Short mmCIF file of C-alpha atoms and ligand atoms in Angstrom, two decimals:
data_model
loop_
_atom_site.label_atom_id
_atom_site.label_comp_id
_atom_site.label_asym_id
_atom_site.label_seq_id
_atom_site.Cartn_x
_atom_site.Cartn_y
_atom_site.Cartn_z
CA MET U 1 111.10 49.67 23.84
CA LYS U 2 114.34 51.10 22.93
CA LEU U 3 115.97 49.98 20.02
CA SER U 4 118.97 50.01 20.85
CA GLN U 5 118.65 47.39 23.83
CA LEU U 6 116.97 45.13 21.24
CA PHE U 7 119.24 41.92 20.86
CA THR U 8 118.32 41.53 16.91
CA LYS U 9 118.90 43.49 13.99
CA THR U 10 117.28 43.66 10.79
CA LEU U 11 118.77 42.15 8.19
CA LYS U 12 119.51 43.84 4.74
CA GLU U 13 119.21 40.10 2.70
CA ALA U 14 117.01 37.36 3.20
CA PRO U 15 118.19 33.64 3.65
CA ALA U 16 118.59 32.62 -0.15
CA ASP U 17 116.46 29.71 0.07
CA GLU U 18 113.29 31.15 1.34
CA GLU U 19 110.84 31.90 -1.35
CA ALA U 20 107.89 33.02 0.38
CA VAL U 21 107.26 37.05 1.25
CA ASN U 22 106.23 36.40 4.63
CA ALA U 23 109.12 34.71 5.79
CA LYS U 24 111.85 37.14 3.77
CA LEU U 25 110.01 40.00 5.53
CA LEU U 26 109.58 38.29 8.95
CA ILE U 27 113.26 36.94 9.15
CA ARG U 28 114.97 40.58 7.52
CA GLY U 29 112.69 43.06 10.24
CA GLY U 30 114.34 40.36 12.82
CA PHE U 31 110.62 38.67 13.92
CA VAL U 32 111.70 35.36 13.59
CA PHE U 33 114.53 32.92 12.86
CA LYS U 34 114.70 30.14 10.73
CA ASN U 35 115.92 27.07 12.62
CA SER U 36 115.01 24.55 9.70
CA ALA U 37 112.56 24.20 6.54
CA GLY U 38 109.06 24.61 8.25
CA VAL U 39 110.46 25.16 11.93
CA TYR U 40 111.05 28.85 13.13
CA SER U 41 111.78 30.44 16.74
CA PHE U 42 110.00 33.51 17.30
CA LEU U 43 111.91 36.51 18.32
CA PRO U 44 110.67 39.47 20.73
CA LEU U 45 109.18 41.60 17.72
CA GLY U 46 107.37 38.71 15.94
CA TRP U 47 106.50 37.00 19.88
CA ARG U 48 104.64 40.63 20.05
CA VAL U 49 102.60 39.82 17.41
CA LEU U 50 101.80 36.42 18.01
CA THR U 51 101.02 37.55 21.52
CA LYS U 52 98.46 40.37 20.16
CA ILE U 53 96.77 37.50 17.57
CA ALA U 54 96.27 35.14 20.79
CA ASN U 55 95.08 37.75 22.94
CA ILE U 56 92.22 38.93 20.35
CA ILE U 57 91.64 34.86 20.06
CA ARG U 58 91.46 34.72 23.04
CA GLU U 59 88.61 37.27 23.95
CA GLU U 60 86.46 36.16 21.35
CA MET U 61 86.29 32.42 22.81
CA ASN U 62 86.02 33.57 25.96
CA ALA U 63 83.11 35.61 24.86
CA ILE U 64 81.78 32.58 23.48
CA GLY U 65 81.98 30.69 27.09
CA GLY U 66 84.97 28.50 25.35
CA GLN U 67 87.29 27.67 28.83
CA GLU U 68 91.19 27.62 28.38
CA LEU U 69 93.03 24.91 28.75
CA LEU U 70 96.44 23.49 28.41
CA MET U 71 96.99 19.75 26.90
CA SER U 72 99.75 17.80 27.16
CA THR U 73 101.73 17.88 23.44
CA LEU U 74 102.87 14.07 23.75
CA VAL U 75 99.89 12.25 23.28
CA GLU U 76 100.09 8.50 24.04
CA LYS U 77 99.14 5.91 21.17
CA LYS U 78 96.38 4.29 23.61
CA TYR U 79 94.08 7.89 22.89
CA MET U 80 94.74 7.72 19.11
CA GLU U 81 94.57 3.86 18.03
CA PRO U 82 90.91 3.95 18.71
CA THR U 83 89.60 6.49 16.24
CA GLY U 84 92.14 5.08 13.41
CA ARG U 85 94.41 8.07 13.37
CA TRP U 86 97.44 7.18 15.22
CA ASN U 87 99.17 5.84 11.86
CA LEU U 88 98.38 9.23 9.70
CA ASP U 89 101.13 10.62 7.78
CA VAL U 90 100.84 13.82 9.48
CA SER U 91 102.42 12.39 12.68
CA TYR U 92 105.71 12.94 13.87
CA LYS U 93 106.52 10.11 16.31
CA ALA U 94 108.72 10.37 19.41
CA ILE U 95 111.35 7.74 19.62
CA PRO U 96 109.87 4.46 21.25
CA GLN U 97 110.85 4.27 24.91
CA ILE U 98 112.76 0.48 25.63
CA ASP U 99 111.35 -1.31 28.86
CA LEU U 100 114.21 -1.57 30.79
CA ASP U 101 113.03 -4.31 33.44
CA SER U 102 111.85 -6.29 30.90
CA TYR U 103 115.28 -6.16 28.90
CA ILE U 104 116.93 -7.26 32.03
CA GLN U 105 114.50 -9.78 32.84
CA ASN U 106 114.02 -11.56 29.45
CA SER U 107 116.66 -9.92 27.49
CA LYS U 108 114.51 -9.21 24.98
CA PHE U 109 113.69 -5.19 23.88
CA LYS U 110 110.30 -4.39 24.53
CA ILE U 111 108.91 -1.60 22.45
CA GLN U 112 106.58 0.19 25.41
CA ASP U 113 103.45 2.30 24.56
CA SER U 114 104.91 5.23 21.96
CA PHE U 115 103.83 8.72 21.51
CA VAL U 116 102.75 11.08 18.98
CA LEU U 117 103.50 14.79 19.35
CA GLY U 118 100.74 16.37 18.98
CA TRP U 119 98.95 17.69 15.71
CA SER U 120 95.07 17.54 16.57
CA HIS U 121 93.98 17.34 19.88
CA GLU U 122 89.98 15.52 19.81
CA GLU U 123 91.02 12.94 20.91
CA VAL U 124 93.36 14.09 24.10
CA LEU U 125 90.01 16.41 25.30
CA THR U 126 87.43 13.44 24.36
CA ALA U 127 89.48 11.23 26.89
CA ILE U 128 89.32 13.74 29.73
CA ALA U 129 86.18 15.01 28.95
CA THR U 130 85.15 10.99 30.20
CA LYS U 131 85.90 11.54 33.64
CA TYR U 132 83.90 14.64 33.98
CA ILE U 133 80.75 14.56 31.76
CA ASN U 134 78.25 12.21 33.00
CA SER U 135 74.46 13.45 32.33
CA TYR U 136 73.00 15.81 30.11
CA LYS U 137 73.65 18.76 32.67
CA ASP U 138 77.47 18.37 32.46
CA LEU U 139 76.40 19.88 29.09
CA PRO U 140 77.52 22.21 26.75
CA PHE U 141 80.53 23.17 27.25
CA SER U 142 83.34 24.46 25.10
CA ALA U 143 87.31 24.54 25.76
CA TYR U 144 90.21 25.22 23.80
CA GLN U 145 93.88 25.99 23.81
CA ILE U 146 96.63 28.01 22.23
CA GLN U 147 99.71 25.13 21.90
CA THR U 148 102.20 24.21 19.92
CA LYS U 149 101.30 21.28 17.30
CA PHE U 150 103.91 19.51 15.07
CA ARG U 151 103.18 17.96 11.40
CA HIS U 152 105.06 16.71 8.78
CA GLU U 153 104.54 19.06 5.99
CA PRO U 154 106.11 17.54 2.88
CA ARG U 155 106.08 21.00 1.37
CA ALA U 156 107.47 23.26 3.96
CA LYS U 157 107.85 26.27 1.17
CA SER U 158 104.93 28.90 2.27
CA GLY U 159 107.05 30.02 5.57
CA LEU U 160 104.92 30.95 8.16
CA LEU U 161 102.29 29.42 6.38
CA ARG U 162 102.91 26.06 6.63
CA GLY U 163 104.77 25.30 9.33
CA ARG U 164 106.16 21.61 10.34
CA GLU U 165 105.68 23.40 14.28
CA PHE U 166 103.24 26.04 14.53
CA MET U 167 100.88 27.05 17.03
CA MET U 168 97.18 26.90 16.76
CA LYS U 169 94.20 27.28 18.74
CA ASP U 170 91.93 24.68 18.94
CA LEU U 171 88.79 24.76 20.74
CA TYR U 172 86.52 21.74 20.90
CA SER U 173 82.42 22.05 21.62
CA PHE U 174 80.29 19.00 23.57
CA HIS U 175 76.62 18.74 22.83
CA THR U 176 73.73 17.08 23.54
CA THR U 177 71.70 17.24 20.66
CA GLN U 178 72.55 18.35 16.96
CA GLU U 179 70.35 21.44 17.21
CA ASP U 180 72.58 22.72 19.97
CA LEU U 181 75.61 22.19 18.07
CA ASP U 182 74.13 24.02 15.15
CA ASN U 183 73.71 27.11 17.25
CA PHE U 184 77.27 26.99 18.69
CA TYR U 185 78.75 26.63 15.74
CA LYS U 186 77.25 29.33 14.09
CA LYS U 187 78.41 31.51 17.22
CA ALA U 188 81.47 30.25 16.85
CA ALA U 189 81.66 31.63 13.30
CA GLU U 190 80.77 35.11 14.18
CA ALA U 191 83.94 34.73 16.74
CA TYR U 192 86.08 34.16 13.76
CA HIS U 193 84.82 36.57 11.61
CA LYS U 194 85.52 39.08 14.36
CA ILE U 195 88.60 38.13 15.37
CA PHE U 196 90.03 38.08 11.38
CA GLU U 197 88.15 41.81 10.96
CA ARG U 198 90.48 42.49 14.19
CA CYS U 199 93.21 41.20 12.89
CA GLY U 200 92.87 43.34 10.05
CA LEU U 201 91.93 40.11 7.36
CA LYS U 202 88.87 39.72 5.42
CA ALA U 203 88.32 36.05 5.85
CA VAL U 204 85.68 34.27 3.44
CA TYR U 205 83.20 31.68 4.83
CA THR U 206 83.40 28.80 2.66
CA LYS U 207 82.19 25.44 2.12
CA ALA U 208 84.87 22.62 2.26
CA ALA U 209 84.99 18.87 3.01
CA GLY U 210 86.29 17.43 6.00
CA GLY U 211 89.71 16.06 5.56
CA VAL U 212 91.02 13.54 8.06
CA PHE U 213 88.66 14.89 10.71
CA THR U 214 85.23 13.75 9.67
CA ASP U 215 83.07 12.83 6.76
CA LYS U 216 80.73 15.90 7.13
CA PHE U 217 81.09 19.73 5.17
CA THR U 218 83.32 21.74 6.94
CA HIS U 219 83.89 25.64 6.88
CA GLU U 220 87.33 27.49 6.21
CA PHE U 221 87.98 31.44 6.61
CA GLN U 222 90.03 31.80 3.40
CA VAL U 223 91.74 34.93 2.79
CA ILE U 224 91.94 35.68 -1.03
CA ALA U 225 95.64 36.08 -2.27
CA ASP U 226 97.70 34.69 -4.87
CA VAL U 227 100.43 33.15 -3.10
CA GLY U 228 97.35 30.71 -1.10
CA GLU U 229 97.21 26.87 -1.94
CA ASP U 230 93.80 27.08 -1.94
CA THR U 231 91.26 27.46 -4.43
CA ILE U 232 87.83 29.38 -3.67
CA TYR U 233 85.09 29.60 -6.44
CA VAL U 234 83.52 32.20 -4.45
CA CYS U 235 80.52 34.89 -5.65
CA ASP U 236 81.29 38.68 -6.21
CA LYS U 237 78.33 39.83 -4.95
CA CYS U 238 77.22 38.31 -1.93
CA GLU U 239 80.47 35.79 -1.49
CA TYR U 240 78.98 32.68 -0.92
CA ALA U 241 81.95 30.32 -1.22
CA GLU U 242 83.16 26.40 -1.78
CA ASN U 243 86.71 25.08 -2.05
CA LYS U 244 87.96 23.45 -4.96
CA GLU U 245 88.01 20.11 -3.67
CA ILE U 246 84.41 19.41 -3.14
CA THR U 247 82.65 22.01 -5.39
CA LYS U 248 81.16 21.87 -8.62
CA LEU U 249 80.82 25.47 -9.00
CA LYS U 250 82.97 26.49 -12.75
CA ASP U 251 84.20 30.18 -12.79
CA GLY U 252 81.86 32.38 -14.35
CA ASP U 253 78.57 30.53 -13.19
CA ASN U 254 76.14 32.17 -11.73
CA CYS U 255 75.71 32.52 -8.15
CA SER U 256 72.34 29.60 -6.90
CA GLU U 257 73.07 32.11 -3.55
CA CYS U 258 71.98 35.30 -4.38
CA GLY U 259 70.92 34.53 -7.89
CA SER U 260 72.45 37.53 -9.36
CA GLY U 261 76.25 37.23 -8.71
CA LYS U 262 78.95 35.51 -10.99
CA ILE U 263 81.34 32.94 -9.36
CA GLU U 264 85.21 33.20 -9.94
CA ALA U 265 87.76 31.09 -8.77
CA LYS U 266 90.31 32.50 -6.32
CA LYS U 267 93.22 31.87 -5.01
CA SER U 268 93.48 31.75 -1.08
CA ILE U 269 94.92 31.18 2.36
CA GLU U 270 93.03 29.14 5.18
CA VAL U 271 93.22 30.93 7.83
CA GLY U 272 90.97 29.00 10.09
CA ASN U 273 88.54 25.99 9.99
CA ILE U 274 85.08 24.72 11.79
CA PHE U 275 84.50 21.31 11.82
CA ASP U 276 80.75 19.61 12.60
CA GLN U 277 82.41 16.23 13.83
CA GLY U 278 79.37 14.96 15.17
CA THR U 279 79.60 11.13 17.36
CA LYS U 280 82.92 10.15 15.81
CA TYR U 281 85.27 10.74 18.62
CA SER U 282 82.87 10.25 21.35
CA GLU U 283 81.79 6.80 20.14
CA ALA U 284 85.83 5.52 19.54
CA LEU U 285 86.73 6.94 22.78
CA GLY U 286 83.54 5.95 24.81
CA LEU U 287 81.96 9.84 25.57
CA GLU U 288 78.40 9.26 26.56
CA PHE U 289 76.03 10.98 28.66
CA ALA U 290 72.44 9.85 30.42
CA ASP U 291 69.77 11.89 28.87
CA ASP U 292 66.79 12.84 31.11
CA ASN U 293 65.31 8.87 30.45
CA GLY U 294 68.91 7.92 31.77
CA ASN U 295 69.52 6.59 28.51
CA LYS U 296 73.08 6.76 27.23
CA LYS U 297 73.93 8.66 24.30
CA PRO U 298 77.23 9.56 22.50
CA VAL U 299 78.39 13.32 22.89
CA ILE U 300 78.18 15.27 19.51
CA MET U 301 81.74 17.09 18.88
CA GLY U 302 82.05 20.39 17.15
CA ALA U 303 85.94 21.22 16.03
CA TYR U 304 87.28 24.98 15.68
CA GLY U 305 90.98 25.67 14.31
CA ILE U 306 93.01 28.96 13.84
CA GLY U 307 96.86 28.53 12.99
CA LEU U 308 98.41 31.95 14.26
CA GLY U 309 101.50 31.79 12.56
CA ARG U 310 99.33 31.54 9.17
CA VAL U 311 97.58 34.41 10.24
CA MET U 312 100.56 36.81 11.25
CA ALA U 313 102.22 35.63 7.78
CA THR U 314 98.36 36.08 5.80
CA ALA U 315 99.07 39.29 7.17
CA VAL U 316 102.42 40.04 5.52
CA GLU U 317 101.72 38.60 2.74
CA VAL U 318 98.38 40.68 2.13
CA TYR U 319 99.93 43.85 3.39
CA ASN U 320 103.47 44.43 2.23
CA ASP U 321 105.23 47.19 -0.08
CA GLU U 322 108.79 47.06 -1.68
CA LYS U 323 109.85 48.49 1.60
CA GLY U 324 108.42 46.09 4.20
CA ILE U 325 105.56 45.16 5.61
CA ILE U 326 102.79 47.15 6.73
CA TRP U 327 101.37 46.08 10.06
CA PRO U 328 97.16 46.09 10.81
CA GLU U 329 96.77 48.35 13.48
CA ASN U 330 95.69 45.45 16.18
CA ILE U 331 98.77 43.55 15.49
CA ALA U 332 101.61 45.46 15.18
CA PRO U 333 104.38 44.75 17.30
CA PHE U 334 104.27 48.21 18.39
CA ARG U 335 101.90 51.12 17.04
CA ILE U 336 104.60 53.91 17.21
CA ASN U 337 107.80 54.01 15.52
CA LEU U 338 109.60 56.88 17.28
CA ILE U 339 112.70 57.89 15.41
CA VAL U 340 115.16 60.39 16.99
CA LEU U 341 117.78 61.82 15.01
CA ASP U 342 120.70 64.45 15.79
CA GLY U 343 121.38 62.91 18.94
CA LYS U 344 118.90 62.16 21.59
CA ASN U 345 117.28 65.06 23.08
CA LYS U 346 114.43 65.66 25.97
CA GLU U 347 111.77 65.85 23.80
CA ALA U 348 111.98 62.36 22.46
CA GLU U 349 112.37 61.41 26.00
CA GLU U 350 109.38 62.93 26.80
CA ILE U 351 107.34 61.55 24.00
CA TYR U 352 108.31 58.08 24.65
CA LYS U 353 107.83 58.48 28.32
CA GLU U 354 104.77 59.78 27.78
CA LEU U 355 102.92 57.03 24.97
CA GLY U 356 104.56 54.42 26.98
CA ALA U 357 106.89 51.59 26.57
CA ASP U 358 104.55 49.17 25.30
CA ASN U 359 103.28 50.91 22.59
CA VAL U 360 106.48 52.62 21.14
CA LEU U 361 109.36 51.39 19.70
CA TYR U 362 111.92 53.55 20.11
CA ASP U 363 115.08 53.85 17.55
CA ASP U 364 116.82 55.68 20.03
CA ARG U 365 120.62 54.28 18.25
CA GLU U 366 123.55 56.39 17.75
CA ASP U 367 125.33 54.63 15.82
CA LYS U 368 122.74 54.61 12.53
CA THR U 369 121.91 56.98 9.88
CA PRO U 370 119.14 58.67 9.09
CA GLY U 371 118.62 56.62 6.30
CA GLU U 372 119.12 53.19 7.54
CA LYS U 373 116.46 54.19 10.97
CA PHE U 374 113.82 54.70 7.85
CA ALA U 375 114.64 51.65 5.96
CA ASP U 376 114.10 49.81 9.36
CA ALA U 377 110.73 51.74 10.27
CA ASP U 378 109.43 50.61 7.02
CA LEU U 379 110.76 46.75 6.62
CA ILE U 380 109.85 46.36 10.64
CA GLY U 381 106.17 48.13 9.22
CA CYS U 382 104.47 49.99 12.61
CA PRO U 383 101.80 51.68 11.38
CA ILE U 384 102.77 55.17 12.37
CA ARG U 385 106.25 56.30 12.59
CA LEU U 386 106.81 59.87 14.61
CA VAL U 387 110.45 62.00 13.90
CA VAL U 388 111.92 63.95 16.21
CA SER U 389 115.01 66.00 14.60
CA ASN U 390 116.47 69.38 15.12
CA LYS U 391 114.95 70.60 12.29
CA THR U 392 111.40 69.48 13.83
CA LEU U 393 112.07 70.86 17.15
CA GLU U 394 113.05 74.53 15.95
CA LYS U 395 109.23 74.59 15.93
CA GLU U 396 108.35 72.70 18.79
CA ASN U 397 106.92 69.88 16.15
CA VAL U 398 107.33 66.17 15.22
CA GLU U 399 107.08 64.72 12.26
CA LEU U 400 103.93 62.01 11.62
CA LYS U 401 103.99 59.91 8.69
CA LYS U 402 101.52 56.67 8.76
CA ARG U 403 103.38 53.48 7.25
CA ASN U 404 100.28 52.61 4.55
CA LYS U 405 100.30 56.88 3.65
CA LYS U 406 102.62 58.66 1.60
CA GLU U 407 101.97 61.97 3.32
CA MET U 408 103.53 63.18 6.25
CA LYS U 409 102.35 66.12 8.62
CA LEU U 410 103.97 67.80 11.09
CA ILE U 411 101.94 68.57 14.36
CA LYS U 412 103.26 70.11 17.48
CA ILE U 413 105.14 68.14 20.41
CA LYS U 414 101.49 68.58 22.69
CA GLU U 415 99.47 67.77 20.48
CA VAL U 416 100.69 64.32 19.90
CA PHE U 417 99.12 63.03 23.20
CA LYS U 418 96.24 63.99 22.23
CA GLU U 419 96.53 62.53 18.79
CA LEU U 420 97.88 59.09 19.51
P1 LIG D 501 95.52 23.09 4.95
O1 LIG D 501 94.80 22.39 4.52
O2 LIG D 501 96.10 23.99 5.27
O3 LIG D 501 97.34 21.98 5.61
P2 LIG D 501 94.30 21.79 7.84
O4 LIG D 501 92.64 21.52 7.12
O5 LIG D 501 95.26 20.68 8.12
O6 LIG D 501 95.42 23.06 6.93
P3 LIG D 501 93.47 22.16 10.09
O7 LIG D 501 93.65 21.01 10.77
O8 LIG D 501 91.85 22.03 10.54
O9 LIG D 501 94.12 22.57 8.60
O10 LIG D 501 94.20 23.49 11.81
C1 LIG D 501 93.25 24.35 11.98
C2 LIG D 501 93.81 25.58 11.11
O11 LIG D 501 95.60 25.50 11.50
C3 LIG D 501 94.23 25.80 9.84
O12 LIG D 501 93.17 26.14 9.66
C4 LIG D 501 95.28 26.71 9.84
O13 LIG D 501 95.46 28.69 9.65
C5 LIG D 501 96.30 26.55 10.85
N1 LIG D 501 97.20 25.33 10.43
C6 LIG D 501 97.02 23.78 9.37
N2 LIG D 501 98.21 23.50 9.15
C7 LIG D 501 99.46 24.49 9.34
C8 LIG D 501 100.61 24.60 9.06
N3 LIG D 501 101.17 23.11 8.33
N4 LIG D 501 101.14 25.58 9.58
C9 LIG D 501 100.42 26.40 10.08
N5 LIG D 501 99.19 26.37 10.65
C10 LIG D 501 98.62 25.36 9.91
MG1 LIG D 502 96.73 20.27 6.98
#
């Protein structure tokens, strides 16, 4: 993409009310726009990052058999009441409808069943499944969506780490036996490790409490970072970890899992969470299957979430310097930031064409100084910077610098295509 065509611009200053590094850098770089506290719009650069994260998640969810779908965002009361989650604080309620007919006939207001803006979709998918699942032969299956969730988060101060509106991948799995769920749970955990690794993040598998989702233990994927709101107790050797909320572990304890490591308390960000939900939702909403003797049993369920914006913000929190963002390769908005100095030339145009508009952010702006172009490249944070100028062209060279390295090197233009 040509930078001269991009409608957004970088900003020298972040809004004064933003405290979080991720929000400051993402706003300054033109990745997101802050609409309200905890409510962000994704601008073209930010949407590219989010789409890359979404596609990595999709590939790994499809690889374990997850079927992608999209559920409704408005969730009617009748779904949430049976599970006791209608009146939870996290809900944003949609404005109740007035039944006009009854108003005209009786001169009375009748508030119809109202809706909540979906904040998790166990109930909706369980209700859908009751229409299709009858026997053990219909199980197991798993399905997921990538969708906007709405939550009333009182402390929306961490930028995209904690939004009131945010994109989540939520997968749900349905099983006949605990053993089958346990096997799938392990597969999902492996898929999660792959996802975070591909996004450039190292996530620690952490035992945790289930909150409003389940009474059982759950597992979180925690990225160690000082800005994190969570504290985990993690072994410095085997990485066995427990969330502070449940743990009896203390800083300095010997690790009982591996026997040789020491437990340390670390601040961390929860980027994903997986739950064994048992039969909580299937019993409440009547999702049963007939076993091979024809006996009806409740379906056993699991749920598996990842916050896409939180993954993006975590990457920014972990990978940045005083100049800007340093994107991990796979989720960078563009792999290459090509800068042309001293006016456009055919060599730069050719590099752009050859490496492709989808890989290259081409800084072809005529009204910017070299200093401004370099500052923007550092702020936006593409992994590779290429510079073509009169000087480099004297010897048919282009200058290459990686965003996470100090050194620059000159390479022949012809070699660029081989090297990148
Ligand atoms: P937290 O304890 O941080 O509030 P949670 O336990 O409520 O998270 P889940 O309901 O399990 O989170 O949601 C699944 C995933 O969605 C989380 O692991 C996280 O990555 C993401 N997520 C949850 N809440 C938010 C939020 N307010 N903003 C952005 N991402 C979120
Ligand atoms: Mg929460």
